[in-house]
mmCIF file of C-alpha atoms in Angstrom:
data_model
loop_
_atom_site.group_PDB
_atom_site.id
_atom_site.type_symbol
_atom_site.label_atom_id
_atom_site.label_comp_id
_atom_site.label_asym_id
_atom_site.label_seq_id
_atom_site.Cartn_x
_atom_site.Cartn_y
_atom_site.Cartn_z
ATOM 1 C CA MET A 1 107.826 58.552 41.584
ATOM 2 C CA ALA A 2 105.042 61.541 41.432
ATOM 3 C CA ARG A 3 101.938 60.371 43.313
ATOM 4 C CA ASN A 4 98.523 60.606 41.310
ATOM 5 C CA ASP A 5 96.909 62.280 43.296
ATOM 6 C CA SER A 6 93.735 61.911 41.298
ATOM 7 C CA ARG A 7 94.322 58.253 40.945
ATOM 8 C CA ARG A 8 94.244 58.386 44.607
ATOM 9 C CA ASP A 9 91.266 60.210 44.963
ATOM 10 C CA GLN A 10 89.160 58.235 42.744
ATOM 11 C CA LEU A 11 89.909 55.012 45.304
ATOM 12 C CA ALA A 12 89.106 56.687 47.963
ATOM 13 C CA ASP A 13 85.767 57.649 46.929
ATOM 14 C CA ALA A 14 85.031 54.478 45.868
ATOM 15 C CA GLY A 15 85.771 53.606 49.270
ATOM 16 C CA ILE A 16 83.463 56.369 50.772
ATOM 17 C CA THR A 17 80.561 54.707 48.942
ATOM 18 C CA VAL A 18 81.245 51.089 49.475
ATOM 19 C CA LEU A 19 81.368 52.409 53.833
ATOM 20 C CA ALA A 20 78.279 54.139 52.936
ATOM 21 C CA ARG A 21 76.805 51.750 51.077
ATOM 22 C CA GLU A 22 77.745 48.411 52.911
ATOM 23 C CA GLY A 23 79.247 49.124 56.398
ATOM 24 C CA SER A 24 82.630 49.554 56.991
ATOM 25 C CA ARG A 25 82.843 45.201 57.261
ATOM 26 C CA GLY A 26 82.565 45.795 53.527
ATOM 27 C CA LEU A 27 85.616 47.603 52.906
ATOM 28 C CA THR A 28 88.168 45.666 51.078
ATOM 29 C CA HIS A 29 91.146 46.699 49.031
ATOM 30 C CA ARG A 30 88.956 44.120 46.711
ATOM 31 C CA ALA A 31 85.787 45.763 47.129
ATOM 32 C CA VAL A 32 87.422 49.553 46.174
ATOM 33 C CA ASP A 33 88.699 47.959 43.655
ATOM 34 C CA ARG A 34 85.884 46.931 41.781
ATOM 35 C CA GLU A 35 83.784 49.654 42.992
ATOM 36 C CA SER A 36 86.118 52.202 41.320
ATOM 37 C CA GLY A 37 86.177 50.128 38.288
ATOM 38 C CA LEU A 38 90.515 50.147 38.386
ATOM 39 C CA PRO A 39 91.746 46.806 37.795
ATOM 40 C CA THR A 40 92.294 44.409 40.819
ATOM 41 C CA GLY A 41 95.207 45.377 42.689
ATOM 42 C CA THR A 42 95.412 48.963 42.686
ATOM 43 C CA ALA A 43 94.161 49.958 45.894
ATOM 44 C CA SER A 44 96.660 48.040 47.432
ATOM 45 C CA ASN A 45 99.326 50.142 45.526
ATOM 46 C CA TYR A 46 98.085 52.700 47.210
ATOM 47 C CA PHE A 47 96.789 51.842 50.301
ATOM 48 C CA ARG A 48 99.201 49.172 51.629
ATOM 49 C CA SER A 49 97.531 47.891 54.748
ATOM 50 C CA ARG A 50 93.963 48.585 56.164
ATOM 51 C CA ALA A 51 95.043 51.024 58.426
ATOM 52 C CA GLU A 52 96.381 53.358 55.244
ATOM 53 C CA LEU A 53 92.729 52.678 53.491
ATOM 54 C CA VAL A 54 91.207 54.040 56.422
ATOM 55 C CA GLU A 55 93.761 57.091 56.978
ATOM 56 C CA GLY A 56 93.060 57.362 53.411
ATOM 57 C CA LEU A 57 89.999 57.626 53.215
ATOM 58 C CA LEU A 58 89.687 59.634 56.639
ATOM 59 C CA GLN A 59 91.624 62.152 54.676
ATOM 60 C CA ARG A 60 89.289 62.080 51.810
ATOM 61 C CA ILE A 61 86.024 62.525 53.878
ATOM 62 C CA VAL A 62 87.679 65.769 55.193
ATOM 63 C CA ASP A 63 88.636 67.315 51.999
ATOM 64 C CA ARG A 64 85.221 66.507 50.723
ATOM 65 C CA LEU A 65 83.476 68.022 53.954
ATOM 66 C CA MET A 66 85.489 71.262 53.866
ATOM 67 C CA PRO A 67 83.791 74.158 52.363
ATOM 68 C CA ASP A 68 84.938 75.422 49.269
ATOM 69 C CA ALA A 69 86.932 78.764 49.164
ATOM 70 C CA ALA A 70 83.774 80.736 47.642
ATOM 71 C CA THR A 71 81.793 79.515 50.644
ATOM 72 C CA LEU A 72 84.949 79.960 53.092
ATOM 73 C CA GLU A 73 85.007 83.982 51.358
ATOM 74 C CA ARG A 74 81.263 84.288 51.659
ATOM 75 C CA LEU A 75 81.383 83.058 55.311
ATOM 76 C CA ALA A 76 84.445 85.090 56.220
ATOM 77 C CA ALA A 77 83.061 88.124 54.958
ATOM 78 C CA LEU A 78 79.714 88.424 57.570
ATOM 79 C CA PRO A 79 80.058 90.397 60.649
ATOM 80 C CA PRO A 80 81.230 88.789 63.873
ATOM 81 C CA GLY A 81 78.374 87.848 65.876
ATOM 82 C CA ARG A 82 75.634 85.653 66.198
ATOM 83 C CA GLU A 83 74.420 85.809 62.496
ATOM 84 C CA SER A 84 77.885 84.956 61.342
ATOM 85 C CA PHE A 85 77.470 82.217 63.854
ATOM 86 C CA THR A 86 74.042 80.570 62.504
ATOM 87 C CA ARG A 87 75.097 80.997 58.981
ATOM 88 C CA HIS A 88 78.146 78.742 59.707
ATOM 89 C CA LEU A 89 76.591 76.559 61.258
ATOM 90 C CA ARG A 90 73.924 76.124 58.348
ATOM 91 C CA ASP A 91 76.541 75.871 55.945
ATOM 92 C CA ILE A 92 78.460 72.971 58.017
ATOM 93 C CA LEU A 93 74.669 70.798 57.984
ATOM 94 C CA ARG A 94 73.574 71.846 54.494
ATOM 95 C CA ARG A 95 77.454 70.376 53.894
ATOM 96 C CA MET A 96 76.721 67.266 55.734
ATOM 97 C CA LEU A 97 73.261 66.771 54.521
ATOM 98 C CA ALA A 98 73.977 67.239 50.932
ATOM 99 C CA ASP A 99 77.255 64.458 50.524
ATOM 100 C CA ARG A 100 74.956 61.792 51.903
ATOM 101 C CA ASP A 101 77.755 59.119 51.077
ATOM 102 C CA VAL A 102 80.431 60.997 53.062
ATOM 103 C CA THR A 103 78.564 61.500 56.024
ATOM 104 C CA LEU A 104 77.348 58.114 56.185
ATOM 105 C CA ALA A 105 81.098 56.839 55.657
ATOM 106 C CA TRP A 106 81.926 59.038 58.433
ATOM 107 C CA PHE A 107 79.553 57.320 61.050
ATOM 108 C CA GLU A 108 80.536 54.116 59.850
ATOM 109 C CA MET A 109 84.144 54.982 60.492
ATOM 110 C CA ARG A 110 83.581 56.155 63.966
ATOM 111 C CA LEU A 111 81.840 52.673 64.549
ATOM 112 C CA GLU A 112 84.515 51.129 63.817
ATOM 113 C CA ALA A 113 86.560 52.993 65.915
ATOM 114 C CA ALA A 114 84.292 51.664 68.466
ATOM 115 C CA ARG A 115 85.962 48.157 67.639
ATOM 116 C CA ARG A 116 89.220 49.104 66.205
ATOM 117 C CA PRO A 117 91.663 50.800 68.706
ATOM 118 C CA GLU A 118 94.041 51.474 65.329
ATOM 119 C CA VAL A 119 90.656 53.256 63.745
ATOM 120 C CA ALA A 120 90.302 54.922 66.842
ATOM 121 C CA SER A 121 93.690 56.298 67.103
ATOM 122 C CA LEU A 122 93.469 57.175 63.792
ATOM 123 C CA MET A 123 90.578 59.153 63.940
ATOM 124 C CA HIS A 124 91.218 60.346 67.584
ATOM 125 C CA GLU A 125 93.688 62.553 65.338
ATOM 126 C CA THR A 126 91.419 63.851 62.771
ATOM 127 C CA LEU A 127 88.239 64.594 65.205
ATOM 128 C CA LEU A 128 90.387 66.507 67.265
ATOM 129 C CA THR A 129 91.974 68.550 64.747
ATOM 130 C CA GLY A 130 88.788 69.421 63.162
ATOM 131 C CA PHE A 131 87.640 70.674 66.717
ATOM 132 C CA GLN A 132 90.367 72.829 67.773
ATOM 133 C CA GLY A 133 90.706 74.049 64.482
ATOM 134 C CA ASP A 134 86.486 74.586 64.575
ATOM 135 C CA VAL A 135 87.450 76.903 68.394
ATOM 136 C CA ALA A 136 90.796 78.168 66.548
ATOM 137 C CA TYR A 137 88.503 79.325 63.626
ATOM 138 C CA ASN A 138 85.328 80.944 65.702
ATOM 139 C CA GLU A 139 88.099 82.374 68.438
ATOM 140 C CA ALA A 140 90.128 84.152 65.511
ATOM 141 C CA ALA A 141 86.682 85.196 63.686
ATOM 142 C CA GLY A 142 85.395 87.239 66.984
ATOM 143 C CA LEU A 143 82.632 84.925 66.861
ATOM 144 C CA PRO A 144 80.355 84.649 70.475
ATOM 145 C CA GLY A 145 80.933 80.758 72.202
ATOM 146 C CA GLY A 146 84.562 78.804 73.072
ATOM 147 C CA ALA A 147 85.262 74.781 73.189
ATOM 148 C CA ARG A 148 82.745 74.323 75.416
ATOM 149 C CA GLU A 149 79.937 75.629 73.333
ATOM 150 C CA ILE A 150 81.454 73.968 70.776
ATOM 151 C CA ALA A 151 81.075 70.750 71.832
ATOM 152 C CA LEU A 152 77.850 71.555 72.365
ATOM 153 C CA PHE A 153 77.082 72.137 68.956
ATOM 154 C CA HIS A 154 78.971 69.282 67.476
ATOM 155 C CA TYR A 155 77.306 66.649 69.599
ATOM 156 C CA ALA A 156 73.972 68.254 68.363
ATOM 157 C CA VAL A 157 75.221 68.798 64.800
ATOM 158 C CA ASP A 158 75.589 65.002 64.940
ATOM 159 C CA GLY A 159 73.134 63.450 66.503
ATOM 160 C CA LEU A 160 70.643 66.191 63.962
ATOM 161 C CA VAL A 161 72.523 64.710 60.745
ATOM 162 C CA LEU A 162 72.472 61.192 62.053
ATOM 163 C CA ASP A 163 68.494 61.965 62.817
ATOM 164 C CA ARG A 164 68.388 63.331 59.027
ATOM 165 C CA LEU A 165 70.447 60.780 57.063
ATOM 166 C CA THR A 166 68.933 57.671 58.840
ATOM 167 C CA VAL A 167 65.400 57.596 60.448
ATOM 168 C CA SER A 168 64.158 60.583 61.601
ATOM 169 C CA ILE A 169 62.138 61.390 64.474
ATOM 170 C CA ASP A 170 60.875 64.667 63.297
ATOM 171 C CA PRO A 171 61.586 64.740 58.897
ATOM 172 C CA HIS A 172 59.667 67.393 57.929
ATOM 173 C CA ALA A 173 61.293 70.118 60.575
ATOM 174 C CA ASP A 174 62.851 72.959 59.240
ATOM 175 C CA LEU A 175 66.490 72.679 59.738
ATOM 176 C CA ASP A 176 66.926 76.839 59.564
ATOM 177 C CA GLN A 177 64.994 76.805 62.687
ATOM 178 C CA VAL A 178 66.195 73.733 63.991
ATOM 179 C CA VAL A 179 69.666 76.132 63.422
ATOM 180 C CA ASP A 180 68.019 79.070 64.876
ATOM 181 C CA ASP A 181 66.794 77.308 68.134
ATOM 182 C CA LEU A 182 70.650 75.978 68.797
ATOM 183 C CA VAL A 183 71.857 78.617 68.506
ATOM 184 C CA ASP A 184 69.729 80.943 70.765
ATOM 185 C CA GLY A 185 69.765 78.319 73.249
ATOM 186 C CA LEU A 186 73.242 77.134 73.487
ATOM 187 C CA LEU A 187 75.280 80.091 72.243
ATOM 188 C CA PRO A 188 76.201 82.583 75.247
ATOM 189 C CA ASP A 189 75.890 86.322 74.437
ATOM 190 C CA MET B 1 53.159 26.469 71.398
ATOM 191 C CA ALA B 2 53.950 29.376 74.208
ATOM 192 C CA ARG B 3 56.984 31.329 73.048
ATOM 193 C CA ASN B 4 60.082 30.664 74.939
ATOM 194 C CA ASP B 5 60.621 34.277 76.324
ATOM 195 C CA SER B 6 64.191 33.706 77.690
ATOM 196 C CA ARG B 7 65.147 32.027 74.657
ATOM 197 C CA ARG B 8 64.005 34.219 72.152
ATOM 198 C CA ASP B 9 65.822 36.755 74.952
ATOM 199 C CA GLN B 10 69.312 35.123 74.720
ATOM 200 C CA LEU B 11 69.360 34.913 71.008
ATOM 201 C CA ALA B 12 68.220 38.346 70.651
ATOM 202 C CA ASP B 13 71.172 39.352 73.357
ATOM 203 C CA ALA B 14 73.506 37.507 71.239
ATOM 204 C CA GLY B 15 72.412 39.442 68.034
ATOM 205 C CA ILE B 16 72.745 42.961 69.405
ATOM 206 C CA THR B 17 76.466 41.613 70.872
ATOM 207 C CA VAL B 18 77.099 40.733 67.044
ATOM 208 C CA LEU B 19 76.115 43.965 65.226
ATOM 209 C CA ALA B 20 78.084 45.723 68.307
ATOM 210 C CA ARG B 21 80.902 43.973 67.595
ATOM 211 C CA GLU B 22 80.696 43.189 63.947
ATOM 212 C CA GLY B 23 78.139 45.530 62.454
ATOM 213 C CA SER B 24 75.355 45.059 60.913
ATOM 214 C CA ARG B 25 77.057 42.798 57.797
ATOM 215 C CA GLY B 26 78.198 40.621 60.431
ATOM 216 C CA LEU B 27 74.737 40.075 61.550
ATOM 217 C CA THR B 28 73.398 36.599 60.230
ATOM 218 C CA HIS B 29 71.342 33.974 61.564
ATOM 219 C CA ARG B 30 73.958 31.633 61.730
ATOM 220 C CA ALA B 31 76.392 34.080 63.683
ATOM 221 C CA VAL B 32 73.670 34.960 65.944
ATOM 222 C CA ASP B 33 73.645 30.940 66.976
ATOM 223 C CA ARG B 34 76.952 30.805 67.590
ATOM 224 C CA GLU B 35 77.090 33.497 69.530
ATOM 225 C CA SER B 36 73.943 32.695 71.542
ATOM 226 C CA GLY B 37 76.530 29.163 72.040
ATOM 227 C CA LEU B 38 72.493 27.460 71.193
ATOM 228 C CA PRO B 39 72.444 25.010 68.226
ATOM 229 C CA THR B 40 72.072 26.145 64.619
ATOM 230 C CA GLY B 41 69.117 26.650 63.518
ATOM 231 C CA THR B 42 67.849 28.068 66.679
ATOM 232 C CA ALA B 43 67.505 31.784 65.181
ATOM 233 C CA SER B 44 66.019 31.093 62.086
ATOM 234 C CA ASN B 45 63.188 28.964 65.025
ATOM 235 C CA TYR B 46 62.165 32.534 66.494
ATOM 236 C CA PHE B 47 62.909 34.875 63.543
ATOM 237 C CA ARG B 48 61.927 33.171 60.164
ATOM 238 C CA SER B 49 63.789 36.275 57.989
ATOM 239 C CA ARG B 50 65.972 38.854 58.470
ATOM 240 C CA ALA B 51 63.148 41.783 58.777
ATOM 241 C CA GLU B 52 61.936 39.231 61.701
ATOM 242 C CA LEU B 53 65.261 39.322 63.267
ATOM 243 C CA VAL B 54 65.459 42.908 63.035
ATOM 244 C CA GLU B 55 61.950 43.534 64.483
ATOM 245 C CA GLY B 56 63.354 41.000 67.725
ATOM 246 C CA LEU B 57 66.746 43.190 68.202
ATOM 247 C CA LEU B 58 64.722 46.275 68.133
ATOM 248 C CA GLN B 59 61.965 45.064 70.285
ATOM 249 C CA ARG B 60 65.219 43.805 72.729
ATOM 250 C CA ILE B 61 67.532 46.802 72.229
ATOM 251 C CA VAL B 62 64.543 49.138 73.801
ATOM 252 C CA ASP B 63 63.650 46.700 76.856
ATOM 253 C CA ARG B 64 67.409 46.580 77.511
ATOM 254 C CA LEU B 65 67.391 50.554 77.306
ATOM 255 C CA MET B 66 64.271 51.236 79.386
ATOM 256 C CA PRO B 67 64.903 52.304 82.798
ATOM 257 C CA ASP B 68 64.024 49.540 86.152
ATOM 258 C CA ALA B 69 61.560 49.916 87.936
ATOM 259 C CA ALA B 70 63.089 51.519 90.672
ATOM 260 C CA THR B 71 64.645 54.172 88.552
ATOM 261 C CA LEU B 72 61.308 54.834 87.094
ATOM 262 C CA GLU B 73 59.813 55.343 91.019
ATOM 263 C CA ARG B 74 62.551 57.200 92.026
ATOM 264 C CA LEU B 75 62.116 59.702 89.415
ATOM 265 C CA ALA B 76 58.162 60.309 88.993
ATOM 266 C CA ALA B 77 58.665 61.209 92.865
ATOM 267 C CA LEU B 78 60.582 64.186 92.077
ATOM 268 C CA PRO B 79 58.794 67.475 91.934
ATOM 269 C CA PRO B 80 57.977 68.702 87.992
ATOM 270 C CA GLY B 81 60.759 71.542 87.132
ATOM 271 C CA ARG B 82 64.187 71.766 85.610
ATOM 272 C CA GLU B 83 65.886 69.321 88.014
ATOM 273 C CA SER B 84 63.991 67.077 88.028
ATOM 274 C CA PHE B 85 64.501 66.920 84.102
ATOM 275 C CA THR B 86 67.927 67.234 84.456
ATOM 276 C CA ARG B 87 67.452 64.181 86.663
ATOM 277 C CA HIS B 88 66.077 62.270 83.754
ATOM 278 C CA LEU B 89 68.285 63.538 81.128
ATOM 279 C CA ARG B 90 70.828 61.879 83.376
ATOM 280 C CA ASP B 91 69.679 58.798 83.739
ATOM 281 C CA ILE B 92 69.272 58.128 79.787
ATOM 282 C CA LEU B 93 72.460 59.099 79.156
ATOM 283 C CA ARG B 94 73.696 56.887 81.971
ATOM 284 C CA ARG B 95 71.684 53.872 80.866
ATOM 285 C CA MET B 96 73.073 54.425 77.331
ATOM 286 C CA LEU B 97 76.108 54.761 78.031
ATOM 287 C CA ALA B 98 76.335 51.816 80.757
ATOM 288 C CA ASP B 99 75.399 49.017 78.061
ATOM 289 C CA ARG B 100 77.765 50.024 75.595
ATOM 290 C CA ASP B 101 76.491 46.969 73.149
ATOM 291 C CA VAL B 102 73.175 47.875 72.973
ATOM 292 C CA THR B 103 73.235 51.358 72.426
ATOM 293 C CA LEU B 104 76.397 50.569 69.630
ATOM 294 C CA ALA B 105 73.403 48.305 68.112
ATOM 295 C CA TRP B 106 71.233 50.455 68.271
ATOM 296 C CA PHE B 107 73.664 53.180 66.348
ATOM 297 C CA GLU B 108 74.212 50.517 63.775
ATOM 298 C CA MET B 109 70.150 49.496 62.936
ATOM 299 C CA ARG B 110 70.408 52.951 62.184
ATOM 300 C CA LEU B 111 72.951 53.203 59.635
ATOM 301 C CA GLU B 112 71.288 49.813 58.399
ATOM 302 C CA ALA B 113 68.417 51.800 58.231
ATOM 303 C CA ALA B 114 69.824 54.157 55.674
ATOM 304 C CA ARG B 115 70.563 51.776 53.417
ATOM 305 C CA ARG B 116 67.407 49.358 53.882
ATOM 306 C CA PRO B 117 63.753 50.762 53.396
ATOM 307 C CA GLU B 118 62.460 48.024 55.355
ATOM 308 C CA VAL B 119 64.818 48.742 58.333
ATOM 309 C CA ALA B 120 64.278 51.852 58.314
ATOM 310 C CA SER B 121 60.075 51.533 58.057
ATOM 311 C CA LEU B 122 60.738 49.214 61.664
ATOM 312 C CA MET B 123 62.638 51.872 62.666
ATOM 313 C CA HIS B 124 60.565 54.260 62.402
ATOM 314 C CA GLU B 125 57.722 52.858 64.301
ATOM 315 C CA THR B 126 60.166 52.216 67.428
ATOM 316 C CA LEU B 127 61.790 55.753 67.132
ATOM 317 C CA LEU B 128 58.891 57.395 67.020
ATOM 318 C CA THR B 129 57.235 55.923 69.927
ATOM 319 C CA GLY B 130 60.012 56.473 71.852
ATOM 320 C CA PHE B 131 59.509 60.273 71.392
ATOM 321 C CA GLN B 132 56.304 60.533 71.321
ATOM 322 C CA GLY B 133 56.589 58.752 74.605
ATOM 323 C CA ASP B 134 59.010 60.747 75.684
ATOM 324 C CA VAL B 135 56.724 63.903 74.844
ATOM 325 C CA ALA B 136 53.527 62.719 76.158
ATOM 326 C CA TYR B 137 55.703 61.299 79.630
ATOM 327 C CA ASN B 138 56.831 64.997 79.697
ATOM 328 C CA GLU B 139 53.406 66.341 79.864
ATOM 329 C CA ALA B 140 51.959 64.159 81.972
ATOM 330 C CA ALA B 141 54.432 64.615 84.652
ATOM 331 C CA GLY B 142 54.577 68.532 84.553
ATOM 332 C CA LEU B 143 57.918 68.445 83.490
ATOM 333 C CA PRO B 144 58.723 71.918 81.284
ATOM 334 C CA GLY B 145 59.363 71.501 77.109
ATOM 335 C CA GLY B 146 57.829 70.070 74.248
ATOM 336 C CA ALA B 147 58.016 68.228 71.421
ATOM 337 C CA ARG B 148 59.967 70.992 70.037
ATOM 338 C CA GLU B 149 62.880 70.680 72.670
ATOM 339 C CA ILE B 150 62.770 67.293 73.506
ATOM 340 C CA ALA B 151 62.865 66.491 69.556
ATOM 341 C CA LEU B 152 66.457 69.262 70.649
ATOM 342 C CA PHE B 153 67.501 67.028 73.575
ATOM 343 C CA HIS B 154 67.232 64.038 71.594
ATOM 344 C CA TYR B 155 69.821 65.429 68.649
ATOM 345 C CA ALA B 156 72.366 66.404 71.560
ATOM 346 C CA VAL B 157 72.223 63.135 73.475
ATOM 347 C CA ASP B 158 72.653 60.725 70.792
ATOM 348 C CA GLY B 159 75.301 62.871 69.702
ATOM 349 C CA LEU B 160 77.182 63.030 72.813
ATOM 350 C CA VAL B 161 76.717 59.039 73.154
ATOM 351 C CA LEU B 162 78.128 58.592 69.614
ATOM 352 C CA ASP B 163 81.172 60.539 70.712
ATOM 353 C CA ARG B 164 81.757 58.829 74.050
ATOM 354 C CA LEU B 165 80.970 55.468 72.847
ATOM 355 C CA THR B 166 83.543 56.060 69.533
ATOM 356 C CA VAL B 167 85.606 58.635 69.241
ATOM 357 C CA SER B 168 85.376 62.106 72.063
ATOM 358 C CA ILE B 169 86.197 65.583 71.019
ATOM 359 C CA ASP B 170 85.992 66.076 75.045
ATOM 360 C CA PRO B 171 86.163 62.478 76.843
ATOM 361 C CA HIS B 172 87.177 64.442 80.146
ATOM 362 C CA ALA B 173 84.109 66.270 80.242
ATOM 363 C CA ASP B 174 82.059 66.095 83.092
ATOM 364 C CA LEU B 175 78.931 64.569 81.571
ATOM 365 C CA ASP B 176 76.838 66.261 84.671
ATOM 366 C CA GLN B 177 78.130 69.700 83.707
ATOM 367 C CA VAL B 178 77.228 68.968 79.682
ATOM 368 C CA VAL B 179 73.867 67.783 81.056
ATOM 369 C CA ASP B 180 73.235 70.955 83.208
ATOM 370 C CA ASP B 181 74.968 72.960 79.793
ATOM 371 C CA LEU B 182 72.025 71.437 77.568
ATOM 372 C CA VAL B 183 69.103 72.212 79.698
ATOM 373 C CA ASP B 184 70.437 74.984 81.079
ATOM 374 C CA GLY B 185 70.230 76.312 77.056
ATOM 375 C CA LEU B 186 67.244 74.093 75.525
ATOM 376 C CA LEU B 187 64.591 73.646 77.769
ATOM 377 C CA PRO B 188 62.210 76.952 78.441
ATOM 378 C CA ASP B 189 61.504 78.806 81.580
#
């Protein structure tokens, strides 16, 4: 039987909404059915266990945070250098802040990973793939900075996004300026 | 009636354990009673509403993350400069990572703040007091860096701690080295 991807995505999107709104403890197959408007039992047909549901949500979170083809093309066309790195970083921030539910769901999952080893192991793979992809992309694009610096940017961006989406120490700070400050400080010449 | 602070702290500590273990949706007066081993109804006597419970937990989280007097004295005795700033930052990280439950509870509260305006408003006060305290401390101690740089350190430290306590992109990185890299990059001369 061909997998019905749009139905699967619809369920995963409902799961993301539930996670963002109620936290990981509210995430059940039942809640996903209800949120999606599909008949009771649908989520269990697509995701047989909580682990499968979590895995499906992680995949969907990553998909939704990926840049679209036009953005990728525009970014890839920039000449390599600090300005290009800055534009990439701004774009990541823009995407994470624009899709509030998906980013909050991602943070909820991270906290869930601190409680459940099976979630930690699924997330670890997703997180490492993303991180290593960033490092490889950076190198292939001839951008400055290696794994060590990119790890620092990951920490700073996660903390900045958490600040903006929850309670902020500096809600009126200009995000472009914050990105410039981070790049000035953390990116090697 | 004199407030029984130790009983209040015992309840707040139980609440922190519940938050870290079950997330904010698991945080109820009943769960706090159960976790504390005190009779049912005790938490409601000390914290009349969920807002009071949240406020009590926030105060307790801040208390538990504060450096002890000996540490404060040792840090205050350092000659002002980059080395002192670095040692302060290392100490903050050490405390946040050592008290895993309290730091996870703090992150849970931040996500709860994204969902509930009343939690956001309580947290905003706590967070701003802490941030402004850091800026004032830094200035009074003659340490380098102002509000703008200290905000960057807040973001980076939050992201780094979240990484370490949940799923890490670089679990074997030397934390002292990460702090050095952040200070080298983000602290002005």
